[in-house]
Each structure stands twice: as C-alpha cells, then as structure tokens.
XYZ file of C-alpha atoms in Angstrom:
57
model
C 0.421 -0.130 -0.241
C 0.990 3.607 -1.121
C 1.861 6.241 1.567
C -1.228 8.419 1.728
C -0.054 11.749 3.133
C 1.378 13.409 -0.643
C 4.476 14.647 0.183
C 5.643 11.248 2.069
C 3.956 9.748 -1.393
C 5.908 11.627 -3.178
C 9.582 10.947 -1.077
C 8.634 7.013 -1.242
C 8.005 6.963 -5.054
C 10.702 9.616 -6.804
C 12.904 7.464 -4.053
C 11.846 3.543 -5.867
C 12.150 5.664 -9.479
C 15.905 6.106 -8.738
C 16.478 2.831 -6.781
C 14.521 0.317 -8.454
C 12.452 1.370 -11.333
C 13.486 2.963 -14.848
C 10.247 4.494 -15.442
C 6.745 5.093 -13.975
C 5.218 2.541 -15.727
C 7.106 -0.593 -14.117
C 6.729 0.976 -10.905
C 2.983 1.178 -11.068
C 2.677 -2.448 -12.501
C 5.119 -3.936 -9.473
C 3.375 -1.937 -7.088
C 0.065 -2.865 -8.275
C -0.785 1.345 -7.864
C -3.521 3.030 -10.192
C -1.129 5.142 -12.092
C -4.383 7.804 -12.926
C -4.369 8.240 -9.648
C -0.998 8.702 -8.397
C -0.480 11.036 -10.702
C -3.873 12.966 -9.943
C -2.921 12.816 -6.052
C 0.476 14.448 -7.246
C -0.249 16.790 -9.400
C -2.478 17.987 -6.349
C 0.670 19.589 -4.467
C 1.885 20.517 -7.778
C 4.264 17.785 -8.773
C 4.444 16.458 -12.450
C 6.332 13.429 -13.928
C 9.097 13.856 -15.837
C 10.282 10.786 -17.626
C 13.312 11.972 -19.071
C 14.043 12.055 -15.213
C 12.532 9.641 -14.629
C 11.207 11.174 -11.312
C 8.586 13.905 -10.276
C 9.234 17.424 -10.206
C-alpha cells in the first residue's frame, strides 16, 4: 500500500524510481498502483512526472 500523505508519497515514489524502477509504468505495475490516481494525487501538490528524469518534479 502506498503512503496516503502526498509529501510522503512523493518521497517514497521518487526513491523507488531512483533505486528500483526505470519508469513510472514499471513502478505502478510492480506495486499494483493506479497510475492515474498516483499522478493526480501528486499533481494536487504541484508535482508532475518527468520521464526524462524518471521522477516527480
């Protein structure tokens, strides 16, 4: 289960992307996470996914 607090979620997801997954698609598939919901939650706190950087910025 992913963290519910948006800032903790941001840190968690960016760490996983940096250390374990080469893309957001792979992270979501491995963690069985709803990618649209994840993107929406982080967009609500002004973060968007950068495929070039493989992180939310």
